[in-house]
Short mmCIF file of C-alpha atoms in Angstrom, two decimals:
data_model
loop_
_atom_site.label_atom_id
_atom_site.label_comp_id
_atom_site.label_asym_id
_atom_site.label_seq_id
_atom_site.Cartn_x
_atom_site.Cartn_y
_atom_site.Cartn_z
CA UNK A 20 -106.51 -3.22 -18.67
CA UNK A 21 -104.79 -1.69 -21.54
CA UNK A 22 -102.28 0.31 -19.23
CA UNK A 23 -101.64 -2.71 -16.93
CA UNK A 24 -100.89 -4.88 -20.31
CA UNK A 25 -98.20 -1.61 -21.25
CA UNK A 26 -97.03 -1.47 -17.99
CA UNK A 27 -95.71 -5.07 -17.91
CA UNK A 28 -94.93 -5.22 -21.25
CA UNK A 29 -92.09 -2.04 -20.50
CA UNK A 30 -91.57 -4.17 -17.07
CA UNK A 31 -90.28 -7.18 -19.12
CA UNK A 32 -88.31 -5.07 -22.08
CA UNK A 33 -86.60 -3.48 -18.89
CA UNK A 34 -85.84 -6.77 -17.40
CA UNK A 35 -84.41 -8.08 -21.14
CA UNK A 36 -81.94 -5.00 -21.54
CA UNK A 37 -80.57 -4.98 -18.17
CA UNK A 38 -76.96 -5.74 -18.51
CA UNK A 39 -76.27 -8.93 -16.26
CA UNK A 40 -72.74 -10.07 -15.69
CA UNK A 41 -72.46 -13.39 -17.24
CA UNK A 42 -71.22 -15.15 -14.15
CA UNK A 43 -74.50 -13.42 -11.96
CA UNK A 44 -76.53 -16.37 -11.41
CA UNK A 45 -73.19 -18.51 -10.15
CA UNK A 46 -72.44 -16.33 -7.74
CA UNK A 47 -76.08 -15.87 -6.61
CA UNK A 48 -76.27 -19.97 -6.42
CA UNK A 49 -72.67 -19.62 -4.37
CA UNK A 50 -70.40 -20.10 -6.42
CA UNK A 51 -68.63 -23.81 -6.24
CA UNK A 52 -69.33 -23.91 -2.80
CA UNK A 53 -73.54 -23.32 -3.61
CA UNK A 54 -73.07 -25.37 -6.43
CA UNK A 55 -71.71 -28.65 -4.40
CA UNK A 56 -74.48 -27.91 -1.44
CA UNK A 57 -77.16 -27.91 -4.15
CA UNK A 58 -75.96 -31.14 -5.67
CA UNK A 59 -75.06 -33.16 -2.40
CA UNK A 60 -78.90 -31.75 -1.11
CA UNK A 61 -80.21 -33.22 -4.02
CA UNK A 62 -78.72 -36.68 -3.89
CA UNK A 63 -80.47 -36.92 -0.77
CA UNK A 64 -83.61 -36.12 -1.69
CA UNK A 65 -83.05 -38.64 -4.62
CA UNK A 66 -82.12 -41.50 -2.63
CA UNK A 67 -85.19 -40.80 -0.86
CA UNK A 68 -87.62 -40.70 -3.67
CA UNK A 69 -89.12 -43.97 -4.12
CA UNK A 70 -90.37 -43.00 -7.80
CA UNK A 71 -87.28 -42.41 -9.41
CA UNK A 72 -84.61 -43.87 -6.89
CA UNK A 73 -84.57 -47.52 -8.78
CA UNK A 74 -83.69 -44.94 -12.14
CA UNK A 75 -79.99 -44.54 -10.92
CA UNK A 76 -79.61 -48.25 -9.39
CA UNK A 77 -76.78 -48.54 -11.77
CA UNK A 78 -75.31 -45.25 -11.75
CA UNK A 79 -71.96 -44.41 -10.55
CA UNK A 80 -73.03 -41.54 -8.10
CA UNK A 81 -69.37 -40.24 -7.40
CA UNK A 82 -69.42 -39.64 -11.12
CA UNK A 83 -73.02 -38.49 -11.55
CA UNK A 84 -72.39 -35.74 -8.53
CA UNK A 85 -69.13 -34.45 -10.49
CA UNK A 86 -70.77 -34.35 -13.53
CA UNK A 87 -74.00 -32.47 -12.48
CA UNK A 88 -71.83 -30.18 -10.49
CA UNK A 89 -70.24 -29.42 -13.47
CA UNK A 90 -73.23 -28.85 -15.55
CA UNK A 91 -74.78 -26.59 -13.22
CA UNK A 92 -71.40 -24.65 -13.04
CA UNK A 93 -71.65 -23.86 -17.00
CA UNK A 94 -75.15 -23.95 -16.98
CA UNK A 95 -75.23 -21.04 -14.25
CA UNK A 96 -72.66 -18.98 -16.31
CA UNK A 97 -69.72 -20.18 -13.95
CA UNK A 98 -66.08 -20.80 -14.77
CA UNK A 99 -66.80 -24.34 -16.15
CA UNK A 100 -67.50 -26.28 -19.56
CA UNK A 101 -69.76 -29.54 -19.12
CA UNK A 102 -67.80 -32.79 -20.38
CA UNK A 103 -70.59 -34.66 -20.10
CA UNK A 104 -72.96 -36.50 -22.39
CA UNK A 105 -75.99 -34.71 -23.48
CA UNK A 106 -79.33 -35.22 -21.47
CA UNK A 107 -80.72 -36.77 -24.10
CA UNK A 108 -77.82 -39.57 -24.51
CA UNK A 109 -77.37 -39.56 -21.23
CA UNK A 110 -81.26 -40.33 -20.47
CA UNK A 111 -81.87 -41.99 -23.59
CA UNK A 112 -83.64 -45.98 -22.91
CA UNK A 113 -83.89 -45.09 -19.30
CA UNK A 114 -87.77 -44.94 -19.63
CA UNK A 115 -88.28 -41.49 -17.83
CA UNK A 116 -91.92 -40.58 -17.41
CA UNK A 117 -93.43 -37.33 -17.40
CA UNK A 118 -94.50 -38.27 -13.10
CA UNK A 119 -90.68 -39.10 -12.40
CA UNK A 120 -89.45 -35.76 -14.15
CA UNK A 121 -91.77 -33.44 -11.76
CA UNK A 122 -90.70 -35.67 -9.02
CA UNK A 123 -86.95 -34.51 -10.05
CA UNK A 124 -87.84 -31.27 -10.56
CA UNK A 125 -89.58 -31.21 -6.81
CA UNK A 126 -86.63 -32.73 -5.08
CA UNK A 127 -84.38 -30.17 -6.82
CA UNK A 128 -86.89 -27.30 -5.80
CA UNK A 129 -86.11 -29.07 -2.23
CA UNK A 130 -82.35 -29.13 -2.87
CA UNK A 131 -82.16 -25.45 -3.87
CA UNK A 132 -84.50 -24.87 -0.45
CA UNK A 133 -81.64 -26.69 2.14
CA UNK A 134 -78.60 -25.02 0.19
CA UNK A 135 -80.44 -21.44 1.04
CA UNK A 136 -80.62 -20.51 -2.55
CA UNK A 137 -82.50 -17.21 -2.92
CA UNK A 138 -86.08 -17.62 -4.54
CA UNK A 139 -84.94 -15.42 -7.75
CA UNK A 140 -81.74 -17.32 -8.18
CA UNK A 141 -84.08 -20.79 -7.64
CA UNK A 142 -86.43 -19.28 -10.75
CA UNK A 143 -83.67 -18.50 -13.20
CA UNK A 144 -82.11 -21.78 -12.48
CA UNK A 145 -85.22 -23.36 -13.29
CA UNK A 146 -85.83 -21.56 -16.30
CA UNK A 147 -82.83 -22.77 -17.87
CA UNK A 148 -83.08 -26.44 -16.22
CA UNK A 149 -86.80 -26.72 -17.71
CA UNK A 150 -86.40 -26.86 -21.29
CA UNK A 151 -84.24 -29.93 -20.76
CA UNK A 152 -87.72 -31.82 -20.44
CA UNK A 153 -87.75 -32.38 -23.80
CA UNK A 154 -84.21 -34.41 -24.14
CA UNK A 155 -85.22 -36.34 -20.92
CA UNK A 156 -89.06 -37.37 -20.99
CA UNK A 157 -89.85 -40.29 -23.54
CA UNK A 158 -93.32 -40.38 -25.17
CA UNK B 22 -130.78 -28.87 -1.62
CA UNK B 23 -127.97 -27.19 -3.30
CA UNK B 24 -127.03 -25.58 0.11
CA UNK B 25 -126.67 -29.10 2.02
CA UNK B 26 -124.64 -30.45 -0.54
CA UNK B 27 -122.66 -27.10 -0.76
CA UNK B 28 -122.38 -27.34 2.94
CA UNK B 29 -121.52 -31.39 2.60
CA UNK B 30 -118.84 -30.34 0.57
CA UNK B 31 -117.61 -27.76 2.61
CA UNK B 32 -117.48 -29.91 6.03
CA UNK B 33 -116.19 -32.75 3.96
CA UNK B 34 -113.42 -29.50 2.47
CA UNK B 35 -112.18 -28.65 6.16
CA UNK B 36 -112.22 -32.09 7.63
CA UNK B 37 -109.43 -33.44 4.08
CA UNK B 38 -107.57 -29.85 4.38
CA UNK B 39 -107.12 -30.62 8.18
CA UNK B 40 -106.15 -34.94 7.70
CA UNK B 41 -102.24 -35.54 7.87
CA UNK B 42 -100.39 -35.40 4.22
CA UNK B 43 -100.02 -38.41 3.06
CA UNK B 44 -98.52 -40.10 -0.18
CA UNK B 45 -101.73 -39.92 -2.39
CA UNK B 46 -100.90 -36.43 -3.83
CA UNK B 47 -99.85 -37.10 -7.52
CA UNK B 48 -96.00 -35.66 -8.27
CA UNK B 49 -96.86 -32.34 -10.29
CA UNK B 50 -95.28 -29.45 -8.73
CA UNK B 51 -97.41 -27.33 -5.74
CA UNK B 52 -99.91 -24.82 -7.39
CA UNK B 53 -99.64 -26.07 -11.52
CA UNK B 54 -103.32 -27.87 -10.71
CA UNK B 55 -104.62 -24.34 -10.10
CA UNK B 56 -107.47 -23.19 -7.50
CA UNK B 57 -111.26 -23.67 -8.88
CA UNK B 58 -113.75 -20.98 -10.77
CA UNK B 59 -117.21 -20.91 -10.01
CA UNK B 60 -117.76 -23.05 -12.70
CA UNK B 61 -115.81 -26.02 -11.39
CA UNK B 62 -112.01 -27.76 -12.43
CA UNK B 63 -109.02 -26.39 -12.57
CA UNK B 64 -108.74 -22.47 -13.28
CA UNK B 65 -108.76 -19.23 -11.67
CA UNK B 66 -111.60 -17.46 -9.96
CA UNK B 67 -113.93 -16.94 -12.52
CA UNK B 68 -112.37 -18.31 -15.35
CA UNK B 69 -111.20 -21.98 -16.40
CA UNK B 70 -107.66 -22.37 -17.33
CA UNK B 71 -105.83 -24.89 -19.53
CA UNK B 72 -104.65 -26.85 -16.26
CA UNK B 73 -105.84 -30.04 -15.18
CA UNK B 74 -107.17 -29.92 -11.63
CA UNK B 75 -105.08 -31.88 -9.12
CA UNK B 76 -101.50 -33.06 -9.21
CA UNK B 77 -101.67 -35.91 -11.39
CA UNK B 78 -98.93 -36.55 -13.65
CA UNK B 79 -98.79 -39.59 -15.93
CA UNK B 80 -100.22 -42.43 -14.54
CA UNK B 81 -101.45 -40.65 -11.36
CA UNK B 82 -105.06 -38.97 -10.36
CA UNK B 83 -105.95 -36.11 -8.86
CA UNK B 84 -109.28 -35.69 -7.16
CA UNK B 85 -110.20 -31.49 -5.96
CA UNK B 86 -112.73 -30.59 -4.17
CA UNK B 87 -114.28 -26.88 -3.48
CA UNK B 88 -116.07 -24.12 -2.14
CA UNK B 89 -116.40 -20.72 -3.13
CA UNK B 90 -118.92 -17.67 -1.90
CA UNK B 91 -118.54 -14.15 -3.64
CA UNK B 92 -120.61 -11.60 -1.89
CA UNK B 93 -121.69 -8.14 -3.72
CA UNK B 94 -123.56 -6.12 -3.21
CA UNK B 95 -127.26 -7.33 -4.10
CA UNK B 96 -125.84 -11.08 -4.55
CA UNK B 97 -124.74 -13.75 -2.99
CA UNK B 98 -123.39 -16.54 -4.98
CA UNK B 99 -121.78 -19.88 -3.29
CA UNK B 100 -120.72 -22.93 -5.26
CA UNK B 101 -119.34 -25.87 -4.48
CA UNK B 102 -118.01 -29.20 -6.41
CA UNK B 103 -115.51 -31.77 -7.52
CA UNK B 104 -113.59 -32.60 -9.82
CA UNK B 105 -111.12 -35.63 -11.04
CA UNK B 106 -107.69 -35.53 -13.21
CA UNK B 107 -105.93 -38.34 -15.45
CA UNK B 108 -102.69 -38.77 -16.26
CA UNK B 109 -102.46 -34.54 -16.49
CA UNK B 110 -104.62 -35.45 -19.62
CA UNK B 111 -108.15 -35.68 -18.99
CA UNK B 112 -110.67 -33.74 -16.63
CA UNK B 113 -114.66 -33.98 -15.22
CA UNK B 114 -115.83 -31.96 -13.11
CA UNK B 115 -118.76 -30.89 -11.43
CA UNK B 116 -120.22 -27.51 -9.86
CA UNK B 117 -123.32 -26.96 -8.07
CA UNK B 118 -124.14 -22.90 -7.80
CA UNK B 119 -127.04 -20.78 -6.07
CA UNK B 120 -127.08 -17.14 -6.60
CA UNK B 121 -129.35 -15.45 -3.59
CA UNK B 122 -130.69 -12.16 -5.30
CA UNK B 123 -131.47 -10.29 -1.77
CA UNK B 124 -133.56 -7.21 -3.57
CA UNK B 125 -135.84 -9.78 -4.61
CA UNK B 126 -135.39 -12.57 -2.11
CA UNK B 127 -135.09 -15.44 -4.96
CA UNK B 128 -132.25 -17.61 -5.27
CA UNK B 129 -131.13 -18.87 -8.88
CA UNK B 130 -129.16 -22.53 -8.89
CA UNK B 131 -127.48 -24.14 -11.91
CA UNK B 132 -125.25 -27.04 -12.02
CA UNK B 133 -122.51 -27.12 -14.45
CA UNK B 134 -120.97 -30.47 -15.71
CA UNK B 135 -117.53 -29.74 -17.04
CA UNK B 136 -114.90 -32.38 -19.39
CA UNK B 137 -111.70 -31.01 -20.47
CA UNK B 138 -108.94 -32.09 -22.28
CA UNK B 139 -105.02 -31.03 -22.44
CA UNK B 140 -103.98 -31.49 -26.35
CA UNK B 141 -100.73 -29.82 -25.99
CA UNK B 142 -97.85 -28.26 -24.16
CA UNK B 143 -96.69 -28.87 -20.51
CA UNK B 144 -97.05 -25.35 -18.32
CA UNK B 145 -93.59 -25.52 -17.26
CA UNK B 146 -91.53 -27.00 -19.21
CA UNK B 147 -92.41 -26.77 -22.88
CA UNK B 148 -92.10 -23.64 -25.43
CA UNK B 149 -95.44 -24.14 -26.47
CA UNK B 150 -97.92 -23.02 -23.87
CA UNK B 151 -100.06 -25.73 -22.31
CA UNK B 152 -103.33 -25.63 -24.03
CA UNK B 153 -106.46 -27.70 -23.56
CA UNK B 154 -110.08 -27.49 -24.67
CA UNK B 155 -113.46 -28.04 -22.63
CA UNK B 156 -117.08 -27.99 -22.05
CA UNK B 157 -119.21 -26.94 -19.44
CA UNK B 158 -123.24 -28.15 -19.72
CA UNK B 159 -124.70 -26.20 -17.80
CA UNK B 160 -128.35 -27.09 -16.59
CA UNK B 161 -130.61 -23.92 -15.01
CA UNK B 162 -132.36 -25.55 -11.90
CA UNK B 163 -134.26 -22.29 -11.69
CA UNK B 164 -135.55 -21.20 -14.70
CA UNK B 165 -138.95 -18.88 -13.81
CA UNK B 166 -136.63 -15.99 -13.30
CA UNK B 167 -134.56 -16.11 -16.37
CA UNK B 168 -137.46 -17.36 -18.51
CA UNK B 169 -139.56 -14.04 -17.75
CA UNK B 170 -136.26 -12.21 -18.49
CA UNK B 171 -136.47 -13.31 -22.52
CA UNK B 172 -133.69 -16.64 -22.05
CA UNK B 173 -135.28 -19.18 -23.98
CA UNK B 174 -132.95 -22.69 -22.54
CA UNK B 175 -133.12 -23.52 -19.17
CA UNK B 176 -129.74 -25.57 -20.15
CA UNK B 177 -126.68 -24.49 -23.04
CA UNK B 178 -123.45 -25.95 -23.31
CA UNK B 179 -120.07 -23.46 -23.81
CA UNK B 180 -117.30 -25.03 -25.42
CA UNK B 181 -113.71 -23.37 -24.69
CA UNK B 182 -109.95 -23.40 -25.63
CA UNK B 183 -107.08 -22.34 -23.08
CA UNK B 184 -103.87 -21.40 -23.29
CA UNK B 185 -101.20 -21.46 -20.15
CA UNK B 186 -98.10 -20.55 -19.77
CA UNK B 187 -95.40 -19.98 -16.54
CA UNK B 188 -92.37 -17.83 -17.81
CA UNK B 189 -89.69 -18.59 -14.98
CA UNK B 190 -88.33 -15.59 -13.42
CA UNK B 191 -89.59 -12.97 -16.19
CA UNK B 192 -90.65 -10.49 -13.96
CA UNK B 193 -88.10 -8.87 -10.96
CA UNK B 194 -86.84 -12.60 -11.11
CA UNK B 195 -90.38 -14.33 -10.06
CA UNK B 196 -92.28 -15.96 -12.20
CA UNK B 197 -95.11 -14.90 -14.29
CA UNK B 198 -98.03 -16.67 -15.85
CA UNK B 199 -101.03 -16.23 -17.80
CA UNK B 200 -104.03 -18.18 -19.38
CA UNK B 201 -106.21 -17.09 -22.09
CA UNK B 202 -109.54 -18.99 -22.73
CA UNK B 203 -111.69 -18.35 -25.95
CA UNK B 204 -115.42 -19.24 -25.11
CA UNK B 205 -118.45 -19.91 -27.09
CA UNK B 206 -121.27 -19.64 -25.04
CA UNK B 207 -125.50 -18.78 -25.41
CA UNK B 208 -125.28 -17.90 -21.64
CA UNK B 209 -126.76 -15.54 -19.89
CA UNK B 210 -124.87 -14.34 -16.29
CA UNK B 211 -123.09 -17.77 -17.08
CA UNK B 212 -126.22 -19.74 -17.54
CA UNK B 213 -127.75 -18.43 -13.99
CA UNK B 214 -130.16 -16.46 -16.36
CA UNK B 215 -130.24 -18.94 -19.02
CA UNK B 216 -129.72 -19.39 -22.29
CA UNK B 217 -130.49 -18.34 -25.74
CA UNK B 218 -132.32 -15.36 -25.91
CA UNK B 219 -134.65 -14.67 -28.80
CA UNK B 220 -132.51 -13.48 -32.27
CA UNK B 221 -128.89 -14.15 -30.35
CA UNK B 222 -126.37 -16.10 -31.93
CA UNK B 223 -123.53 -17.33 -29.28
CA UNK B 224 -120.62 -15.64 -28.79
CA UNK B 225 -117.35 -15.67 -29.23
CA UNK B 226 -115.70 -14.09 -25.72
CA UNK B 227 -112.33 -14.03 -24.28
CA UNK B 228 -111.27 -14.45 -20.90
CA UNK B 229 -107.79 -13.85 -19.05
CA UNK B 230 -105.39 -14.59 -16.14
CA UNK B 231 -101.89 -12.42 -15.89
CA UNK B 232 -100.52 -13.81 -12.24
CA UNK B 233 -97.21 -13.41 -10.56
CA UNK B 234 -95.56 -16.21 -8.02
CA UNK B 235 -94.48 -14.18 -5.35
CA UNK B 236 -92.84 -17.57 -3.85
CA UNK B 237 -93.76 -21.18 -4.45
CA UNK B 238 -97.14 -20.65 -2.17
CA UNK B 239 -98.12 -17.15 -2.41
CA UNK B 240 -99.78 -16.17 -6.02
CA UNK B 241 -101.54 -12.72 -6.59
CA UNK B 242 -102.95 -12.00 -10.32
CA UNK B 243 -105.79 -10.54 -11.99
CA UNK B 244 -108.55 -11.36 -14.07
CA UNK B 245 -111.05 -10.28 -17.02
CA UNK B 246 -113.74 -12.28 -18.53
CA UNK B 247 -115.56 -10.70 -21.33
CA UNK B 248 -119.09 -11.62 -21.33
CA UNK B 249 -121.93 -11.41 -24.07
CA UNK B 250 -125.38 -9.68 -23.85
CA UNK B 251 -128.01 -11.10 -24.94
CA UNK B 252 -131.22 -10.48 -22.84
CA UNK B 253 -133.09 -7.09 -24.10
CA UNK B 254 -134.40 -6.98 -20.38
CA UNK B 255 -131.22 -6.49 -18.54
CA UNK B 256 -127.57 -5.32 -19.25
CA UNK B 257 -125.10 -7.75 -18.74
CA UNK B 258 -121.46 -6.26 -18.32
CA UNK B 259 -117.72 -8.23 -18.43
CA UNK B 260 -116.34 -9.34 -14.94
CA UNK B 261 -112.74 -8.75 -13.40
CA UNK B 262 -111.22 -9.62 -10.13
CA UNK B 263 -108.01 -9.01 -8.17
CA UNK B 264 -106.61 -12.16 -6.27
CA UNK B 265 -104.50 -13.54 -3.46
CA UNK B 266 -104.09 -17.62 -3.82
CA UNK B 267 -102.17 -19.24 -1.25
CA UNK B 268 -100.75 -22.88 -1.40
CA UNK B 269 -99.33 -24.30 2.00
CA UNK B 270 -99.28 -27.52 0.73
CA UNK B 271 -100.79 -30.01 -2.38
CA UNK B 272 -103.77 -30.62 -0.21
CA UNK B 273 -105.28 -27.41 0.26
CA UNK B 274 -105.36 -23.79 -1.23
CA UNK B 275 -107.28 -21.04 -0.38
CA UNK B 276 -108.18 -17.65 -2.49
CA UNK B 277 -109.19 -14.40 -1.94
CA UNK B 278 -110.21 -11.92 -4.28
CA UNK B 279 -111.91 -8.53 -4.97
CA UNK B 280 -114.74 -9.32 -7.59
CA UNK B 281 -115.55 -6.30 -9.70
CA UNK B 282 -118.56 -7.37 -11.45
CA UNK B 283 -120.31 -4.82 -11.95
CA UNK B 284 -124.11 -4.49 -13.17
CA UNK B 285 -126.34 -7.79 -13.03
CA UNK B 286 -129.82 -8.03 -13.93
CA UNK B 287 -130.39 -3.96 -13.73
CA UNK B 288 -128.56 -3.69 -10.40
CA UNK B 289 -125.27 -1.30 -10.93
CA UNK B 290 -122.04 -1.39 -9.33
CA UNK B 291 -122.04 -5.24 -7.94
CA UNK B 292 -118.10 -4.94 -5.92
CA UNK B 293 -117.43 -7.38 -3.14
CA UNK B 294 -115.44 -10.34 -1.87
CA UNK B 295 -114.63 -13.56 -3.29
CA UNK B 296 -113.50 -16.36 -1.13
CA UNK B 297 -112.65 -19.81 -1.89
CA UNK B 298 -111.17 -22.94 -0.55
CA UNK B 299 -110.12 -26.23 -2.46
CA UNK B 300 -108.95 -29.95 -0.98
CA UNK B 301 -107.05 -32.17 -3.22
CA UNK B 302 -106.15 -35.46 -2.80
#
């Protein structure tokens, strides 16, 4: 018990000090080109989601598909800054339960799936997507 | 008894894992309601975790179902039961076991009634691990055995806090997670020997998961449960097990594990197989 605890404990150090490039995860996602096929993928599975498809009834999806390819861009260490307002302004009044953020989260595990994202690339993007519950959840 | 409705539960098990998906499955993401212990709701193998059976998320319910059947070497132990999720808040859940001790060709049966409640933390998404705390009453339907052993109860009631936690791709970029789960329990052999031997306080015992997702359906892990002992009569030893859960879908899982379990009620080296299967709706 004691060695298997060790063992992953030097597993994980080794994984922290591992120099990654800072790009690495943007070119594992594709680069623009992965980027775009993630977001488009999504937007379909949104559209076809009837728990949170009335959420973006008034959204202007031409802008919401620039902006969120842009956020994933910086997000994924890519060659991009995110002009966008933060997720919690952005999501603020919009009444976003805890069921319609795992229903996002599932249709973006979906996305990732169609674009051919490899499943390590899918896990780091999630790790850094996940935190965001917080800003986007009310109650 | 307990074997119909174990085997009720298990025809009514394959007959919901082979009906068509449909839209009742509740919108958490596939495998965060977790497979079932012996013990019933959500958890590992042979420990509860701070989960909430189903995939119920707020405002939605999640209803599991299962069967399990570990086979060592002098025991066979099947359970079976169900169990209901709130709003990822609130769970109940029920177990019915029977332990057949071939040496001595008796069969032990408890049922274990189980409420637990999530009071912080969301597995995936939060900083803070997802923690709940529980009960199981458990109720000895057999009590002859354990009663000439020195238990005292033919019923005790453990009360439990667990901790879970999914770090997203911490290990070779797939993610890991683990549960711990404090227990205070008069048990003996979880309850299937009783409770409350003569000049025992409970204890204070600690349980764990440490799992890694291979994918999104295929989960292998290993577990420990520490375990007290109470009964002069008989040693009772901590458990472990080695597992492979897999989740097709949100209806259905299935797990398979190596049980280590070692020595039960004076009979040594108790290794064998631990199968399960769980429906959720």
């Amino acid at each position: 018990m004691t060695k298997t605890i060790l063992l992953i404990t030097a597993l994980l150090a080794t994984g922290c000090a591992s120099q990654r490039p800072a790009d690495d995860l943007y070119r594992d996602l594709g680069g623009d080109e992965g980027v775009t096929r993630i977001v488009d993928a999504f937007l379909v599975h949104l559209a076809e989601d009837e728990l949170v498809v009335d959420t973006f009834a008034d959204t202007d999806i031409a802008e919401f598909r620039r902006l969120m390819i842009e956020q994933l861009c910086d997000l994924s260490g890519g060659p991009c800054t995110y002009g966008g307002r933060t997720m919690a302004e952005s999501h603020a009044g919009m009444g976003v339960t805890p069921a319609m953020f795992n229903a996002l989260v599932a249709d973006f595990i979906d996305a990732m799936d169609d674009a051919g994202v490899p499943q390590g690339a899918q896990n780091r993007l999630l790790g850094r997507l996940a935190p965001m519950y917080g800003d986007i959840v009310e109650g | 008894m307990t074997r119909r409705f174990q085997r009720c539960i298990t025809a009514g098990l394959l007959t919901l894992s082979l009906a068509a998906p449909g839209a009742l499955a509740g919108s958490r993401i596939l495998a965060t309601g977790g497979a079932t212990p012996i013990e019933g709701g959500g958890g590992g193998g042979i420990t509860p975790w701070a989960l909430i059976t189903g995939y119920g998320s707020s405002g939605e319910t999640g209803i599991s179902a299962f069967a399990t059947r570990v086979d060592v070497r002098d025991f066979r132990l099947d359970s079976a039961g169900l169990a209901v999720g709130w709003n990822d808040r609130l769970e109940a859940s029920f177990a019915r076991q029977a332990l057949d001790v071939q040496p001595l060709d008796v069969t032990l049966k408890q049922d274990v009634f189980g409420l637990k409640a999530r009071v912080a933390g969301r597995l995936l998404y939060t900083a803070m691990p997802q923690v709940s705390v529980g009960l199981q009453h458990k109720r000895n339907r057999s009590f002859d055995v354990p009663a000439a052993l020195g238990a005292a109860d033919d019923s005790g009631t453990d009360l439990y806090v667990s901790a879970a936690k999914l770090w997203f791709a911490a290990l070779f970029d797939r993610n890991l997670f683990a549960n711990v789960t404090l227990r205070r329990t008069e048990a003996n052999e979880i309850g299937l020997l009783g409770f409350d031997a003569a000049g025992e306080d409970a204890s204070l015992v600690a349980e764990g998961t440490l799992a890694v997702f291979l994918d999104d359906r295929w989960v292998i892990g290993y577990e420990y449960r520490q375990k007290p002992d109470h009964l002069d009569a008989v040693t009772e030893n901590d458990w472990q097990d080695l597992f492979v859960a897999y989740f097709p879908s949100k209806r259905v899982s299935l797990v398979a594990a190596r049980a280590m379990l070692d020595e039960i009620a004076g009979l040594p080296d108790q290794d064998g197989w631990y199968l399960s299967i769980q429906a959720t709706l």
